[in-house]
Coordinates of C-alpha atoms in Angstrom, one line a residue:
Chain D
X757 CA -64.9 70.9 14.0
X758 CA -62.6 68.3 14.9
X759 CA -63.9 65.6 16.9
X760 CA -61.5 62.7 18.8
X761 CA -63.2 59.4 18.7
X762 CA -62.2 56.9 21.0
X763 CA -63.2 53.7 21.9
X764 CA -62.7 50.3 23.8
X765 CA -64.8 46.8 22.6
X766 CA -64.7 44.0 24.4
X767 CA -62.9 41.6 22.1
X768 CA -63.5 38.1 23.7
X769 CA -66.2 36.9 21.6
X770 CA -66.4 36.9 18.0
X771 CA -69.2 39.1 18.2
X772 CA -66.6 41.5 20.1
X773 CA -64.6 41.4 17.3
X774 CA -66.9 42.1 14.9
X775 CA -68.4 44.9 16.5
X776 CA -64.4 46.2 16.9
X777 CA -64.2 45.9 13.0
X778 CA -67.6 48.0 12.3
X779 CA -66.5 50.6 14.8
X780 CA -63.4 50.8 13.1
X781 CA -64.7 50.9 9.5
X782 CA -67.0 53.3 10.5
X783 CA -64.5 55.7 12.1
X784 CA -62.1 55.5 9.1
X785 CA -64.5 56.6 6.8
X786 CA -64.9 59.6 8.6
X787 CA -61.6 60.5 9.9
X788 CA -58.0 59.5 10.6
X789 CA -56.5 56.9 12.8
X790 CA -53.7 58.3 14.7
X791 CA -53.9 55.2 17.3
X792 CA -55.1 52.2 17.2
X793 CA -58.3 52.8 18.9
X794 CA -58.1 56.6 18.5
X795 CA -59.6 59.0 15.5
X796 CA -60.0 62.6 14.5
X797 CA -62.6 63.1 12.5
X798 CA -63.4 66.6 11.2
X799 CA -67.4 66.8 10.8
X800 CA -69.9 69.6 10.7
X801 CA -73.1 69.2 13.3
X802 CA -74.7 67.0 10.9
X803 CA -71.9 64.4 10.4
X804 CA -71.5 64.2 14.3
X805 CA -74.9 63.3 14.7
X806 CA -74.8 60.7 12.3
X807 CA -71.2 59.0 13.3
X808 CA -73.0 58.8 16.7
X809 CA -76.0 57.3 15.6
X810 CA -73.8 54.7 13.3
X811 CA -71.7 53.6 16.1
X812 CA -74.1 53.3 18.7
X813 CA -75.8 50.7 16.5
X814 CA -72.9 49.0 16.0
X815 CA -71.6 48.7 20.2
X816 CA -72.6 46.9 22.8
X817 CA -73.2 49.6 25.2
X818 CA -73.3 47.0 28.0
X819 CA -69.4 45.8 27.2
X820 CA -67.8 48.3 24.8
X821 CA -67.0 51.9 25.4
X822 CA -67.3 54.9 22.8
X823 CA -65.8 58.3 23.8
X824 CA -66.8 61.8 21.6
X825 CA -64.4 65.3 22.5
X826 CA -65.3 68.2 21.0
X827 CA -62.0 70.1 20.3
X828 CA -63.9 72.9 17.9
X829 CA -62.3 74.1 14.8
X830 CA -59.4 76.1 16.2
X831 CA -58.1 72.5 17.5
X832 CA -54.2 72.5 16.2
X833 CA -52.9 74.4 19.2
X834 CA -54.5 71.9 21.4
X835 CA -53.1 68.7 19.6
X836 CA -49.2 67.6 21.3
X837 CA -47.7 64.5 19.7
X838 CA -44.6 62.5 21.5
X839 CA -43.2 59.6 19.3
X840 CA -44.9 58.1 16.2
X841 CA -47.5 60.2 14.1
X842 CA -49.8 58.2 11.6
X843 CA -49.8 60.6 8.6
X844 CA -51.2 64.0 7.7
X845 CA -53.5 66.5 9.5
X846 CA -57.4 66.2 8.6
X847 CA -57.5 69.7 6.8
X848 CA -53.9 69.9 4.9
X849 CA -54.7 69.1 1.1
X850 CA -53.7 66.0 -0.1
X851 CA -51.5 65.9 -2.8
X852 CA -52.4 62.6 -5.2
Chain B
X763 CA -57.6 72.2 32.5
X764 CA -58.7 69.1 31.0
X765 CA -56.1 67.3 29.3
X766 CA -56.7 64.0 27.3
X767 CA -54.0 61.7 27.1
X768 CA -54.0 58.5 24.6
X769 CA -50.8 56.4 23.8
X770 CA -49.7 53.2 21.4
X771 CA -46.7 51.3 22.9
X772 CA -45.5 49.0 20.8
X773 CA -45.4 45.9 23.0
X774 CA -43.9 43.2 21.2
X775 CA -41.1 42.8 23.6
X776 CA -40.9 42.7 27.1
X777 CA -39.2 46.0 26.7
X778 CA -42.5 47.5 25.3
X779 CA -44.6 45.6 27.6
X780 CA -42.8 47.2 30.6
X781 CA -42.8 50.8 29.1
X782 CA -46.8 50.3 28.6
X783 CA -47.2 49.1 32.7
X784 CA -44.9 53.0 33.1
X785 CA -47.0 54.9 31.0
X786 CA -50.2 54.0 32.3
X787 CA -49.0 53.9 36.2
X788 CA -47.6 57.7 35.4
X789 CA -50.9 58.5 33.8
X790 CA -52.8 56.8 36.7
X791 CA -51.2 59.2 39.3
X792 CA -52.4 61.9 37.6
X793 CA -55.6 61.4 36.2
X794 CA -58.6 59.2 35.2
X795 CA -58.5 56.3 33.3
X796 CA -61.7 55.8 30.6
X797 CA -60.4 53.4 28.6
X798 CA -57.0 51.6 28.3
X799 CA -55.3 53.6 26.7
X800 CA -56.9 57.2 27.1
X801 CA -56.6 59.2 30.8
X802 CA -58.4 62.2 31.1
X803 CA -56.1 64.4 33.7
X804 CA -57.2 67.5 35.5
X805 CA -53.5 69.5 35.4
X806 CA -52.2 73.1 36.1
X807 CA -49.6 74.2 33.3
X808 CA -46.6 72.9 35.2
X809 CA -48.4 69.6 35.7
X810 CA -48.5 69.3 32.2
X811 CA -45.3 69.6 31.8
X812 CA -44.4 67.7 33.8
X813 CA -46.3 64.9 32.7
X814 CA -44.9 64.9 29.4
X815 CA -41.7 65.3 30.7
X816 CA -42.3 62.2 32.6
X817 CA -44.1 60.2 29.5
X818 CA -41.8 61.6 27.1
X819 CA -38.3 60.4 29.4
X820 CA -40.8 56.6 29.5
X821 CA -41.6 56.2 25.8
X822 CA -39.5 54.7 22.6
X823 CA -40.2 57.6 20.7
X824 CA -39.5 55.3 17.2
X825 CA -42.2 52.8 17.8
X826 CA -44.6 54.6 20.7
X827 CA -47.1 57.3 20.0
X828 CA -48.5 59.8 22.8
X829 CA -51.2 62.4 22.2
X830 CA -52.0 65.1 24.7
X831 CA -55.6 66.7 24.0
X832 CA -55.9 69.8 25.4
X833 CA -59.9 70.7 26.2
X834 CA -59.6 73.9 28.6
X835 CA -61.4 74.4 31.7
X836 CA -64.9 74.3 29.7
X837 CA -64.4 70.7 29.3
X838 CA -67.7 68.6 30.3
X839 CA -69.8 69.9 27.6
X840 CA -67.3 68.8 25.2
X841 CA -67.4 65.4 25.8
X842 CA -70.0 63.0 25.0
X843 CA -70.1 59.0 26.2
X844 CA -71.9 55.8 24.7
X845 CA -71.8 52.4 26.4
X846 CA -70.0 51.9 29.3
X847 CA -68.4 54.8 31.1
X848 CA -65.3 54.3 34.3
X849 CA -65.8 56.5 37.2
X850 CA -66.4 60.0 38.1
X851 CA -65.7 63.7 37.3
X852 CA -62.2 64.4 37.8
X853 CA -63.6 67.4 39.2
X854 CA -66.1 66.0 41.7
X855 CA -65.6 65.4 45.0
X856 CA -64.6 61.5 46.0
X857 CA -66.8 60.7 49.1
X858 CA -64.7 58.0 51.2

């Protein structure tokens, strides 16, 4: 299933910042960014649990805001881009 | 139906900077915003198209980067928060 991660950390301490570059991390290990505070990641039941449990270790939830959709596997029909697109889709092959 | 919107402007000039103040005020007339640069907007087909129209007409399609998520009418289970969370239900009723 694909699954859109996005997020907002407040940034104006270096704590903030820190946090930001863990989040980060932690989402590009998983997925692709196709914003700058935007993912897909495509993850079974299993790896959604644990992205969630990784990043809610790593937030503030009293300052910084993680957001999880759910777009299921049949997602491309529901994905429109306008402008600049970071790269490839999650599922093509990638040829090295 | 549920439709996510998230957008990069490229706000190195005061160009970008104003095209970023007319995404997000487009975005705030129809919809929700959960973070600063994601909207979650309740529309009707023609809404949508609208809106896209509208973003679409707003956006420097060589250095900006919109992304319309599309998560039906089955949308709250499909979404999943940590940390700090903006508002209401698009969907509830606003008690003045």
């Amino acid at each position: 299933m694909l699954v859109l991660v996005t997020y907002d950390v407040n940034t104006e301490t270096p704590e903030g910042k820190r946090r930001l570059r863990l989040v980060a991390r932690a989402c590009v290990r998983k997925g692709r960014r196709v914003q700058s505070s935007v993912f897909e990641c495509l993850l079974n039941s299993a790896e959604f649990i644990s992205l969630k449990h990784e990043l809610s270790g790593i937030v503030d939830q009293e300052h910084d805001s993680l957001r999880f959709y759910n777009l299921g596997n049949e997602y491309r029909s529901k994905i429109e881009v306008i402008g600049t697109d970071r790269g490839y889709d999650p599922s093509d092959t990638l040829m090295i």
